[in-house]
Coordinates of C-alpha atoms in Angstrom, one line a residue:
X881 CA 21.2 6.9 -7.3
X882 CA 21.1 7.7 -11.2
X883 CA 17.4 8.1 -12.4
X884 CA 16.8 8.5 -16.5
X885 CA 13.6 9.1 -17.8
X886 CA 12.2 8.1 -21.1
X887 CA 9.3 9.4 -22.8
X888 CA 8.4 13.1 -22.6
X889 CA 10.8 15.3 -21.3
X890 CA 8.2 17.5 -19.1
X891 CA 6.9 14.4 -17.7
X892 CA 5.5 14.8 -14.1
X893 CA 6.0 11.2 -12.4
X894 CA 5.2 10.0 -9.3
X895 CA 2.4 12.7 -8.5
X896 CA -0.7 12.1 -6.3
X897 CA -3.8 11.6 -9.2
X898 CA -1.6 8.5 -10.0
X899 CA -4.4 6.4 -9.6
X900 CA -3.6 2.8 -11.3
X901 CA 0.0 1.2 -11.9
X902 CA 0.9 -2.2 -13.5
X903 CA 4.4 -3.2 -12.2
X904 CA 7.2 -6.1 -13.1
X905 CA 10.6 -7.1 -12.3
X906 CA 13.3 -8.5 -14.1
X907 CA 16.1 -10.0 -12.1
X908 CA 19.1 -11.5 -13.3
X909 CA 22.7 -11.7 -12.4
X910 CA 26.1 -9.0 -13.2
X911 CA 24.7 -6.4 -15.2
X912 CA 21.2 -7.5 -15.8
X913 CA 18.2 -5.2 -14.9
X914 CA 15.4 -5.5 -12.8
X915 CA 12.3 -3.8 -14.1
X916 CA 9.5 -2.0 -13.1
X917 CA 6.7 -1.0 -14.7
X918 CA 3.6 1.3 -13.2
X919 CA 0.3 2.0 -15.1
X920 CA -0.5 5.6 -14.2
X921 CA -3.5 8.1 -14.4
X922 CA -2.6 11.4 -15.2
X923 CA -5.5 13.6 -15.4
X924 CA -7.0 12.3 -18.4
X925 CA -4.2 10.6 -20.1
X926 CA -2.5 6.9 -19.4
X927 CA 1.0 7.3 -18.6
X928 CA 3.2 4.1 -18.1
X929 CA 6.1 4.2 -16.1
X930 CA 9.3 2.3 -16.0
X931 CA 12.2 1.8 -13.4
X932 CA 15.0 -0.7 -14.5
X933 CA 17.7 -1.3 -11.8
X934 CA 21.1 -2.1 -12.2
X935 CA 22.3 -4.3 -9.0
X936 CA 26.0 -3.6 -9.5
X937 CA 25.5 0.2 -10.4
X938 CA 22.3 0.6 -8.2
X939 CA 21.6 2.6 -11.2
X940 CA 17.9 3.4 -12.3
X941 CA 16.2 4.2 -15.1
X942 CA 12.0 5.7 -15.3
X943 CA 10.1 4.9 -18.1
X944 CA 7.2 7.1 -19.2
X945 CA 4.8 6.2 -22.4
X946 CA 1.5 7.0 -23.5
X947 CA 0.6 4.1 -25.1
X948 CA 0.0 2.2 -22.1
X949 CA -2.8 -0.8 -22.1
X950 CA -6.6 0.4 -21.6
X951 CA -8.2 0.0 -18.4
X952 CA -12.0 -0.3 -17.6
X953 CA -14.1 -0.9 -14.2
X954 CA -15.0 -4.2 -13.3
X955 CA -19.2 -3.8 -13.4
X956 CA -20.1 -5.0 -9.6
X957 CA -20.4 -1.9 -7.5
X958 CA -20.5 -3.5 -4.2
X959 CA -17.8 -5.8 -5.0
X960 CA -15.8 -2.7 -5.6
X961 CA -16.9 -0.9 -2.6
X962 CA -15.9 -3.7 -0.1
X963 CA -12.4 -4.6 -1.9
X964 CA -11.6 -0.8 -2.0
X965 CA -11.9 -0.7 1.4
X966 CA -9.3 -2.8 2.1
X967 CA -5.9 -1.6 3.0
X968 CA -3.2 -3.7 1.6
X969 CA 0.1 -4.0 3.1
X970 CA 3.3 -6.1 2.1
X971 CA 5.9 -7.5 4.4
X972 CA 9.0 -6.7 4.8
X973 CA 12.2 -9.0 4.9
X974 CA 12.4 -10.8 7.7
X975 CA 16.3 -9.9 8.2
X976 CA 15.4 -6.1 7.2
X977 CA 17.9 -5.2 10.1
X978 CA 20.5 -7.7 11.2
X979 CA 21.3 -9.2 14.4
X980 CA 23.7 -6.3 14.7
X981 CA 20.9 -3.9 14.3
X982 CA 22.4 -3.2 10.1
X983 CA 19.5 -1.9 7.7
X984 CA 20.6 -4.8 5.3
X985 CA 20.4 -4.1 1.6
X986 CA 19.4 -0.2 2.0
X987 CA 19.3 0.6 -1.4
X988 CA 17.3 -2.2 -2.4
X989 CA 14.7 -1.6 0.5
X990 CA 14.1 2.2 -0.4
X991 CA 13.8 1.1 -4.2
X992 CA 11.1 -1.6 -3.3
X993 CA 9.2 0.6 -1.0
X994 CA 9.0 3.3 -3.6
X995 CA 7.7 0.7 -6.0
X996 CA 5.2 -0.2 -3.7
X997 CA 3.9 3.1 -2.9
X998 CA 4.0 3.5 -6.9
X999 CA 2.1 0.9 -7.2
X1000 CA -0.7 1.9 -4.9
X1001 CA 0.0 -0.1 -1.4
X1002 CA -0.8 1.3 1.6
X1003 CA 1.9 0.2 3.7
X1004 CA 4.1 -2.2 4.9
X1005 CA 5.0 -4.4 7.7
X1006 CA 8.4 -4.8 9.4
X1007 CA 9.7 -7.5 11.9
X1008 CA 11.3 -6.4 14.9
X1009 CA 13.0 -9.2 16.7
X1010 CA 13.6 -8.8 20.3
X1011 CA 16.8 -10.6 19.8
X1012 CA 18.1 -7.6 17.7
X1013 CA 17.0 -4.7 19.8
X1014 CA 17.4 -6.1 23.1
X1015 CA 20.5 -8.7 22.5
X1016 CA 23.4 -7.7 25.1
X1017 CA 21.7 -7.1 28.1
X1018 CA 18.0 -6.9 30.0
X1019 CA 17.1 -3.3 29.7
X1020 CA 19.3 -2.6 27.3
X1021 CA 17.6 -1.4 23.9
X1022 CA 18.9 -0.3 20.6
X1023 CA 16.4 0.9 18.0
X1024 CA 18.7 1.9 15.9
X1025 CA 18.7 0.0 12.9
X1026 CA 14.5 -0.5 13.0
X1027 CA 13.9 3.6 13.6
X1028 CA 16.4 4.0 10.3
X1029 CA 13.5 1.6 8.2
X1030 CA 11.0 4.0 10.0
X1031 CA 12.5 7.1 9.0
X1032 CA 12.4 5.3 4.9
X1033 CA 9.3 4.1 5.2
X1034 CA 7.9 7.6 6.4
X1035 CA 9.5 9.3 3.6
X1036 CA 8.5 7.3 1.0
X1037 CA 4.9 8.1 2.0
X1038 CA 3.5 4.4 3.3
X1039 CA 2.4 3.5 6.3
X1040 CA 4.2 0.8 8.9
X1041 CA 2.2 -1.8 10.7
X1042 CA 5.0 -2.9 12.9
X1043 CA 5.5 -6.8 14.3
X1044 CA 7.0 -7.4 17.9
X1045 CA 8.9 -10.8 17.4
X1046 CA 9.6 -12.7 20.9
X1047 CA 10.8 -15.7 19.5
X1048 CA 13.4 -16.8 16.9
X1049 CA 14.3 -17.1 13.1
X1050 CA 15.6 -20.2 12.0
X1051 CA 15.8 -18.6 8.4
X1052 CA 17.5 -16.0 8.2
X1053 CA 18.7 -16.7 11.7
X1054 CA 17.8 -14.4 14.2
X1055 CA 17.8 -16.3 17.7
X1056 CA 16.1 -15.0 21.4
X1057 CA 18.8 -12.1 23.1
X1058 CA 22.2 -13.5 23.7
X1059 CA 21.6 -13.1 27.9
X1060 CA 18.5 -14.9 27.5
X1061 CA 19.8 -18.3 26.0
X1062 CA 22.5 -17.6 28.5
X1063 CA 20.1 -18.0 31.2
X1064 CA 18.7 -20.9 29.4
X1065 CA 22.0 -22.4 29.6
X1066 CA 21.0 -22.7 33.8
X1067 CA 17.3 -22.9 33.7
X1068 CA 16.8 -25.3 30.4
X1069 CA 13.1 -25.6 32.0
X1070 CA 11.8 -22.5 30.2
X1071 CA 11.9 -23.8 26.7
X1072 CA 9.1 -26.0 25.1
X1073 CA 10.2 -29.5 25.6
X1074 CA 8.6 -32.7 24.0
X1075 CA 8.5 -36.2 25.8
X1076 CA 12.1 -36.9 24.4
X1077 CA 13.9 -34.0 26.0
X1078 CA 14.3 -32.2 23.1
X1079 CA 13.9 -28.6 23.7
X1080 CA 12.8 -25.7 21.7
X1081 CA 14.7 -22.7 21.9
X1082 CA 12.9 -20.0 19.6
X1083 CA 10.8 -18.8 22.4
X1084 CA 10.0 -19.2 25.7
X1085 CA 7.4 -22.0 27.3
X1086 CA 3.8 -20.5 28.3
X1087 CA 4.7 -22.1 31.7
X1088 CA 7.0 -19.6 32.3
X1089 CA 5.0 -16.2 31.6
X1090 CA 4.7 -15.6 35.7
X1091 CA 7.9 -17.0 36.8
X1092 CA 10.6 -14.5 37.5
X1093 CA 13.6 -16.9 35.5
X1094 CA 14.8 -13.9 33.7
X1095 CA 17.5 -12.1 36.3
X1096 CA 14.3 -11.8 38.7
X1097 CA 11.7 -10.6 36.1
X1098 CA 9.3 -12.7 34.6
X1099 CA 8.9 -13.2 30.6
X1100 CA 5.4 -11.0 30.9
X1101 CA 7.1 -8.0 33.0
X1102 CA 10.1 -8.3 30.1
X1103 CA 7.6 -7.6 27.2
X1104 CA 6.3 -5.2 29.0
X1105 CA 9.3 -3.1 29.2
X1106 CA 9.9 -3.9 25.6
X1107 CA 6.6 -2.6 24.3
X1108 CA 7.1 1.0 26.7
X1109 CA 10.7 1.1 25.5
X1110 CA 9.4 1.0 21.5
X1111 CA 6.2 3.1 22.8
X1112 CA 8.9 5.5 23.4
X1113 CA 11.5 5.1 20.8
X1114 CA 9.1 5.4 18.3
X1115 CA 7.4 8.4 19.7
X1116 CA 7.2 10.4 16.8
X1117 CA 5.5 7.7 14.4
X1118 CA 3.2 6.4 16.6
X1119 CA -0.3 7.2 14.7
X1120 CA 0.5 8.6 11.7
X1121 CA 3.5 6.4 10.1
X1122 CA 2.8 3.5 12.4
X1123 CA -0.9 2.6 12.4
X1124 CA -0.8 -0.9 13.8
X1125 CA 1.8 -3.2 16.1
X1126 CA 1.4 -7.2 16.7
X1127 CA 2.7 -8.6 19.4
X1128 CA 4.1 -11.7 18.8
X1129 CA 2.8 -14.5 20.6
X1130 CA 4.6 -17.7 20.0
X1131 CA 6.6 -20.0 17.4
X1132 CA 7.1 -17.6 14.0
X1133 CA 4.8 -14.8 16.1
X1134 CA 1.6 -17.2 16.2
X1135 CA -0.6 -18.2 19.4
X1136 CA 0.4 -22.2 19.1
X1137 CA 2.5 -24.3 20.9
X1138 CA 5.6 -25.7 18.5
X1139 CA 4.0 -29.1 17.8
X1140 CA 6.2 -29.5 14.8
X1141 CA 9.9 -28.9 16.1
X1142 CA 10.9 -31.2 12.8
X1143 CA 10.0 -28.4 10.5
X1144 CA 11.3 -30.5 7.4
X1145 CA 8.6 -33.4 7.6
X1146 CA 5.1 -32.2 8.5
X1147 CA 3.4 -35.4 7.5
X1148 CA 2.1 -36.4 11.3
X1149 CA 0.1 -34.3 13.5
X1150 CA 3.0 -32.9 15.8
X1151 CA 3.4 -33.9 19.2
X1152 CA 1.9 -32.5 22.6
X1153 CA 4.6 -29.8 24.0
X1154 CA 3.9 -30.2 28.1
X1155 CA 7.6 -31.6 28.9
X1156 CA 9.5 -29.0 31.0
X1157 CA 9.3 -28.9 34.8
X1158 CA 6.9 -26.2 34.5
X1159 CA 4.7 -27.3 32.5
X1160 CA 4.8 -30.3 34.4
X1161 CA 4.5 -28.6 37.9
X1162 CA 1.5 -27.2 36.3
X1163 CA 0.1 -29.9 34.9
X1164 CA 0.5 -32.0 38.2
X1165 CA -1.5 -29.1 40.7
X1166 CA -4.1 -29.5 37.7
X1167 CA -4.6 -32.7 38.3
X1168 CA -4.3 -33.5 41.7
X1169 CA -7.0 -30.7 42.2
X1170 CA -9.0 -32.3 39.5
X1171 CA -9.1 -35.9 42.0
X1172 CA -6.7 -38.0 40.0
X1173 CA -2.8 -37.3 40.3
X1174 CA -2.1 -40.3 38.1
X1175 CA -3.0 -38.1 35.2
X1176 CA -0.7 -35.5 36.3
X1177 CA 2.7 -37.1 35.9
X1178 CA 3.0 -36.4 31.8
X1179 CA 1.0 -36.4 28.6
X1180 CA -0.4 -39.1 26.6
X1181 CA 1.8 -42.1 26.1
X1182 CA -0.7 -43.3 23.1
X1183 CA -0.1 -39.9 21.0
X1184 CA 1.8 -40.5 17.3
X1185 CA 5.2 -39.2 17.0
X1186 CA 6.3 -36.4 14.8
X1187 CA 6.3 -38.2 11.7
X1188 CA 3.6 -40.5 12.4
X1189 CA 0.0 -40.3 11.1
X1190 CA -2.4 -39.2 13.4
X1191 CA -4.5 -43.3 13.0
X1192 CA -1.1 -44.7 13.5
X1193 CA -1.4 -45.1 17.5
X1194 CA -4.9 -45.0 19.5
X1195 CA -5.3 -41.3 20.7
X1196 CA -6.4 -39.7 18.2
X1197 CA -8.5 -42.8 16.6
X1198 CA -12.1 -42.6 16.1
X1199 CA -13.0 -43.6 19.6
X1200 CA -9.5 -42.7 21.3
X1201 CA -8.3 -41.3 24.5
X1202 CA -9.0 -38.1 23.1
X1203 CA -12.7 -38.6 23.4
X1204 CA -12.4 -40.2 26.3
X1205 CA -12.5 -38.5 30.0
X1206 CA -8.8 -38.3 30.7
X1207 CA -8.2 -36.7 27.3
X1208 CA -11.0 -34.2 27.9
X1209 CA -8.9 -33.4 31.4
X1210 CA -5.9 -33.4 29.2
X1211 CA -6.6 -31.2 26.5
X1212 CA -8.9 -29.2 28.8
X1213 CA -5.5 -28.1 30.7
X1214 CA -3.3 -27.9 27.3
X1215 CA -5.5 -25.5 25.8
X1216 CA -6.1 -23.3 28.5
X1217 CA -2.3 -22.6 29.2
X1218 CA -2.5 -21.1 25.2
X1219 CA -5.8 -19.3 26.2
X1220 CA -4.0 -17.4 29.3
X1221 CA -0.7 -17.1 27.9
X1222 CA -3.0 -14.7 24.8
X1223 CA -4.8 -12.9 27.7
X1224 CA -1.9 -11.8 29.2
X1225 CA 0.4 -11.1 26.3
X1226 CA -2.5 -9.1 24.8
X1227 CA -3.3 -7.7 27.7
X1228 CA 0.4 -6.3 28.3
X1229 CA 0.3 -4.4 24.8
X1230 CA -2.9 -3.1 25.2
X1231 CA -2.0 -1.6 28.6
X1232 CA 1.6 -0.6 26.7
X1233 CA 0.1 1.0 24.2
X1234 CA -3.5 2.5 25.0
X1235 CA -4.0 5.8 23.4
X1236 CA -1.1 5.8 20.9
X1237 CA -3.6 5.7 18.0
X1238 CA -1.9 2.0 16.9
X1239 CA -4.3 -0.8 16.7
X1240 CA -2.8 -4.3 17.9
X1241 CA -2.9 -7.6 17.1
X1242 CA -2.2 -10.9 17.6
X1243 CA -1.7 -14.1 15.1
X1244 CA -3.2 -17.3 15.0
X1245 CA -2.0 -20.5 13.0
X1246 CA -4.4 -22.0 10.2
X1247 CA -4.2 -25.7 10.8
X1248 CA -5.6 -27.1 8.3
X1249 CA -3.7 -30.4 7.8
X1250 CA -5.7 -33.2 9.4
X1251 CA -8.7 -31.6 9.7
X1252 CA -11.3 -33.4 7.7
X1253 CA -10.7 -35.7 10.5
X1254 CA -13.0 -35.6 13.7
X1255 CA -10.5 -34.9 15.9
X1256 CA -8.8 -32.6 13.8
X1257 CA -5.0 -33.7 15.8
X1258 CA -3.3 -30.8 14.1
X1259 CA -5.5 -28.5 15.6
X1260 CA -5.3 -30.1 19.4
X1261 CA -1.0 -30.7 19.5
X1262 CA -1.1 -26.9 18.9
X1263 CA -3.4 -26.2 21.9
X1264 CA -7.2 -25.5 20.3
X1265 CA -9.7 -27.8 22.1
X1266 CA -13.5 -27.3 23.0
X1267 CA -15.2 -29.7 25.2
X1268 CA -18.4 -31.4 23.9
X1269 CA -17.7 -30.7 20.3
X1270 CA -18.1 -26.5 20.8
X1271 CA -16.1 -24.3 18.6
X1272 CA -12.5 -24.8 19.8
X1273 CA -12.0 -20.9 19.1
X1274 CA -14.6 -19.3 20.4
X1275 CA -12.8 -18.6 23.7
X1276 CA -9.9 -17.6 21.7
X1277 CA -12.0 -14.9 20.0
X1278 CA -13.1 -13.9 23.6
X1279 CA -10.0 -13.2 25.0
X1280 CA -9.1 -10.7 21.6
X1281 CA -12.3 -8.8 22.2
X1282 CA -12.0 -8.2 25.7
X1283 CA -8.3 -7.1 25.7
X1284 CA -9.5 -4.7 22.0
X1285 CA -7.6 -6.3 19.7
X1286 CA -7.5 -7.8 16.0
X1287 CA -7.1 -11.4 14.7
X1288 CA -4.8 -12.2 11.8
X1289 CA -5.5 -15.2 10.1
X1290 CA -3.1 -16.5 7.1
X1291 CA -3.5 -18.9 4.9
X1292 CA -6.1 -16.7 3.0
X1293 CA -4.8 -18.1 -0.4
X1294 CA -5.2 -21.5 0.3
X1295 CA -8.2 -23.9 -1.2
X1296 CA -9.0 -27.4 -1.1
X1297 CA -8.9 -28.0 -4.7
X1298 CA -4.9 -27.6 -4.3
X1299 CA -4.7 -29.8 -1.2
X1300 CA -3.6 -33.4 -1.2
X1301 CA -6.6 -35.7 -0.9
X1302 CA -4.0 -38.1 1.5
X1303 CA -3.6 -35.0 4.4
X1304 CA -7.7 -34.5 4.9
X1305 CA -7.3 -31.1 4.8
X1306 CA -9.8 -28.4 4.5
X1307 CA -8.2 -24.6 4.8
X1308 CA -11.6 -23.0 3.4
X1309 CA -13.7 -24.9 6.2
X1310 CA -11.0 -23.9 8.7
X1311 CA -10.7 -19.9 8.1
X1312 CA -14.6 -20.1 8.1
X1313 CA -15.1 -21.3 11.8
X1314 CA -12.2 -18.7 12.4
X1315 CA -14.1 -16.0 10.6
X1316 CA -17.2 -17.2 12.3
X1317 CA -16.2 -17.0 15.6
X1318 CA -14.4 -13.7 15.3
X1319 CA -17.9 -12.5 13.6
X1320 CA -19.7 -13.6 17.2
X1321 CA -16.9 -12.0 19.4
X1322 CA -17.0 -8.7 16.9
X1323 CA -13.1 -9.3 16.9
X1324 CA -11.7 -7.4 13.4
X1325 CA -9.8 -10.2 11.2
X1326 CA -6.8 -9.2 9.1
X1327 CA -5.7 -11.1 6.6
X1328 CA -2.3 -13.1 5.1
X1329 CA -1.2 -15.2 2.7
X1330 CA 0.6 -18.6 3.5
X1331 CA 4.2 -18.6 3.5
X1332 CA 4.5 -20.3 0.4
X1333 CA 3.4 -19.5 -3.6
X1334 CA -0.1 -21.4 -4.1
X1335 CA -1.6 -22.0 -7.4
X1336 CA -4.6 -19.5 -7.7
X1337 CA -3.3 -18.2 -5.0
X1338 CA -4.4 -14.6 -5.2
X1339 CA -7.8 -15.0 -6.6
X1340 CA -8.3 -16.9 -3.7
X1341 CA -7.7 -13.8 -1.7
X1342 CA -9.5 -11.4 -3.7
X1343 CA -12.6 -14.3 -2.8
X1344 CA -11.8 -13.9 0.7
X1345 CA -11.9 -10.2 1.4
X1346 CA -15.2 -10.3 -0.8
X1347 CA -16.6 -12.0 2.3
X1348 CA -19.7 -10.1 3.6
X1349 CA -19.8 -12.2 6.5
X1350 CA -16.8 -11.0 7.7
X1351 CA -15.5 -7.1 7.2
X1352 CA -11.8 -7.6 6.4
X1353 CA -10.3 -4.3 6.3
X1354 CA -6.7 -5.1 6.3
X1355 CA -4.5 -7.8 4.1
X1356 CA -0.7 -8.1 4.5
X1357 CA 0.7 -9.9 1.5
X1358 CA 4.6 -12.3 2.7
X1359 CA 6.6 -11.0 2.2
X1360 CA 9.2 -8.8 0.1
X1361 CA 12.2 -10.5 -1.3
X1362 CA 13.9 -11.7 -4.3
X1363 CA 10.6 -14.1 -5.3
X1364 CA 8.7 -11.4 -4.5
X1365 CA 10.5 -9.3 -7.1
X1366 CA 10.8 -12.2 -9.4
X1367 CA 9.2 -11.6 -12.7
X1368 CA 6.4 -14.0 -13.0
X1369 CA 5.6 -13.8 -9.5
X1370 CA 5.7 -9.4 -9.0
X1371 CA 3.7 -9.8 -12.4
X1372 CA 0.5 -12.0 -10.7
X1373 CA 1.1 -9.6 -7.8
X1374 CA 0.1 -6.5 -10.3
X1375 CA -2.5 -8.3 -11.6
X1376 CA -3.8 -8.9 -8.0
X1377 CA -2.9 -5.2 -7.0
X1378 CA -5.5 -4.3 -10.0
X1379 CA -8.2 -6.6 -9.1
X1380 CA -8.2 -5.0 -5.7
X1381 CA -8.3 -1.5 -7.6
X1382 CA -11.3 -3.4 -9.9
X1383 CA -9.7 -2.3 -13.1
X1384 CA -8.7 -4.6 -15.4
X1385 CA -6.5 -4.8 -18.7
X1386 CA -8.2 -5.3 -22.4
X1387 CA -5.9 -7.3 -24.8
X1388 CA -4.9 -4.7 -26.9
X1389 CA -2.8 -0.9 -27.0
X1390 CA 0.4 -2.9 -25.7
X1391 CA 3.3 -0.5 -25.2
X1392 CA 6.2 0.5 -27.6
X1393 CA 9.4 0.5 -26.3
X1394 CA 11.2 1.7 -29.4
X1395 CA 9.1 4.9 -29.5
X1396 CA 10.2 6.2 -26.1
X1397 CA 13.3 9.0 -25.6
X1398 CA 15.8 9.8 -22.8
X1399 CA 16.4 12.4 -20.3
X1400 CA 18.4 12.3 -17.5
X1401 CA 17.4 12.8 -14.3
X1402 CA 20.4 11.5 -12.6
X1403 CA 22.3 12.7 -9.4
X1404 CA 24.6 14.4 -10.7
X1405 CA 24.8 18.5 -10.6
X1406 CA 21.7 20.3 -12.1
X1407 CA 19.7 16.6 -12.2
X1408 CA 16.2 16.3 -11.2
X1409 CA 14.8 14.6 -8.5
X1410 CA 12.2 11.5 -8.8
X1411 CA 9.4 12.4 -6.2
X1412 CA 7.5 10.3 -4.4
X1413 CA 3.7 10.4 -4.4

């Protein structure tokens, strides 16, 4: 890689007293450049620094100027204390490595992570898909293309929090080992199933974590081997480079059942997912030892449809079979299939990984759509239900603090204001009852952002982890990419970086372009080398 700097030629870049950075990119297509600029401290002076990327030349170019913009503390000391204190970690791609165990865009990677670690994050995250590393064969694994993203990461100077992915990608698609969805060519009764037949294939059905239907081992003893394999593999990064793994626990890594298989219309509550024969089985034993086997043979026939509204049919109406003593017995059971399926997939990495200096964690959904509503339907297709009106996850919270673990919550960039009045939805009322319960439990929330770009999205962040209540030590922005990279977006991420760093910009000293000069530092013979903090 090519690397010019601009500015003075004796210019020390990249050092450790580089305290604050203000970064942007500028993409384009053929020749254009992506851009990068960092706001650093250097002893006493302000120092900004450039990087401008060629795609087709992967050739790169480090701006240094004194005349970069003024910075001054934001006046609320504790404000600054507790923000400070949060480590703040971006996401990698999601198809980082490809199902062929490729590092996928290597260059591009490296040159994001250094502008990361530039820019004063603490780490990132990485997905590591089961169906990758163990594709071909049960007991087969190959680490190969996640330990290379190690090694980079390492180098660079960040730290990994690292996500153990048991289920599928639909985009970029990444689906469940190749001798798994063999075996579900035979046994179609470990997938999810909904009361058409329609199966979901991304991961496997909580009815089957104790049932030996994968070549005589069950899903639970699979994991297991999984998490000693990467405890292994990943020997020498354990503790230092790799401070934290999550262990993926359902649809897109969350504890939920997938009561939206019709990602593309979201409108309805989702159906109940209690359709294959295990589930079934399970459900029947429930309630033939609960004194009424009639209420075994299937779920509610009065529940909406996918794209139905919740009011549409009489279950979830004020005064429906929710509320009423068969859909206490039904939810009852529902919700405590998710509860042990948690216990004993958190249970299995903590055992895995005991005294490897990692912390774990698992991820729940925020459900927000529907809520407003009293029986909050999002919430119970997905499997969170209390009886008598207590807080439907407060046993959730019980099961992370007895098995030691975190809680990530997303959706920490979501407000009401920006919700539509039709979907009675509520996110901040939502992640407080989370938050609340953790707080009772003593179970450590982590943060994330939603999927998607929000309006006011990051201020609404930088509220959250102001939260007193609730010690958040740990926020993973999703996720890298090229609208991560994009210009107005990577610029609102700087401007959120700051805020974390409680500095903020004054409106004038704007930089000068046309008073910089060039020196090569480029990789050719007698060229200097750009260092990494």
């Amino acid at each position: 890689m090519e690397v010019s700097v601009i500015g003075n030629p004796q210019s020390k870049i990249c050092r450790a007293e580089l305290s604050f950075r203000e970064l942007g990119f500028r993409f384009g297509s053929g020749e254009s450049r992506i851009k990068v600029s960092f706001l650093a401290h250097q002893s006493s002076k302000w120092k900004e620094i450039r990087i401008r990327c060629s795609p087709r030349s992967v050739k790169c170019e480090a701006v240094v100027s004194d005349q970069a913009p003024f910075l001054k503390p934001t006046p609320n000391p504790r404000s600054v204390t507790i923000l400070e204190s949060v480590k703040l970690f971006v996401g990698l791609p999601l198809d980082t490595v490809s199902d062929c165990n490729n590092v996928n865009h290597m260059k591009a990677i490296t040159a994001g992570l250094k502008a990361l670690k530039l820019l004063g994050v603490e780490g990132v995250e990485l997905p590591v898909f089961w169906g990758v590393v163990e594709r071909e064969a049960a007991g087969r694994y190959d680490w190969s293309g996640y330990l290379a993203v190690a090694e980079i990461v390492k180098k660079v100077g960040l730290k990994l929090q690292v996500s153990l992915s048991f289920h599928g990608s639909k985009d970029p698609e990444i689906g469940l080992p190749d001798w798994v969805a063999k075996i579900g060519e035979s046994e179609p009764g470990m997938y999810f199933t909904d009361r058409y037949g329609k199966q979901y294939k991304d991961c496997l059905s909580f009815g089957v974590d104790d049932v030996p239907v994968l070549d005589g081992k069950t899903p639970l003893e699979v994991y297991g081997g999984f998490c000693e394999s990467f405890k292994s593999a990943f020997s020498d990064y354990m503790g230092n480079t790799i401070t934290g793994i999550t262990l993926g626990m359902g649809p897109d890594g969350e504890l939920r059942y997938p009561s939206h298989q019709h990602e593309t219309n979201l409108s309805g509550a989702g159906e109940f997912q209690c359709y294959d024969k295990h589930m079934l089985s399970a459900l029947k034993h429930y309630a033939e030892s609960s004194g009424n086997p009639l209420w075994g043979l299937g779920g509610p026939h009065d529940a909406p449809a996918y794209d139905q509204q919740p009011h549409s049919t009489p279950f979830f109406s004020e005064g429906g079979s929710w509320e009423s003593q068969y859909g206490d017995f039904f939810l009852t059971w529902y919700s405590s299939l998710l509860t042990s399926h948690a216990d004993r997939v958190l249970s299995v990495a903590s055992s895995a990984f005991s005294g490897s200096g990692v912390s774990i964690s698992g991820k729940l959904p925020l459900l927000h759509q529907w809520n407003k509503l009293r029986s909050q339907p999002s919430e119970l297709t997905a499997g969170f239900y209390s009886s008598n009106g207590h807080d439907r996850y407060e046993a959730i919270a019980e099961v992370f603090a007895k098995n030691s673990c975190r809680m990530i919550v997303p959706g920490m960039d979501l407000s009401d204001e920006h919700q539509s009045p039709a979907s009675l939805s509520s996110p901040e009322f939502l992640l407080g009852s989370i938050k609340a319960s953790c707080k009772r439990q003593g179970v450590v929330v982590s943060g994330q952002n939603s999927s998607a770009s929000v309006p006011g999205g990051f201020e609404r962040i930088v509220e959250n982890l102001k939260d007193e209540s609730v010690g958040i030590d740990l926020f993973t922005y999703q996720r890298m990419g090229a609208l991560f990279f994009s210009p107005e977006h990577f610029h609102a991420f700087t401007v959120f970086v700051r805020n974390m760093n409680q500095v903020e910009l004054s409106s004038y000293d704007q930089v000068g372009e046309d008073e910089a000069q060039t020196v090569s530092l480029g990789s050719g013979a007698g060229a200097h080398s750009l260092q990494t903090a």
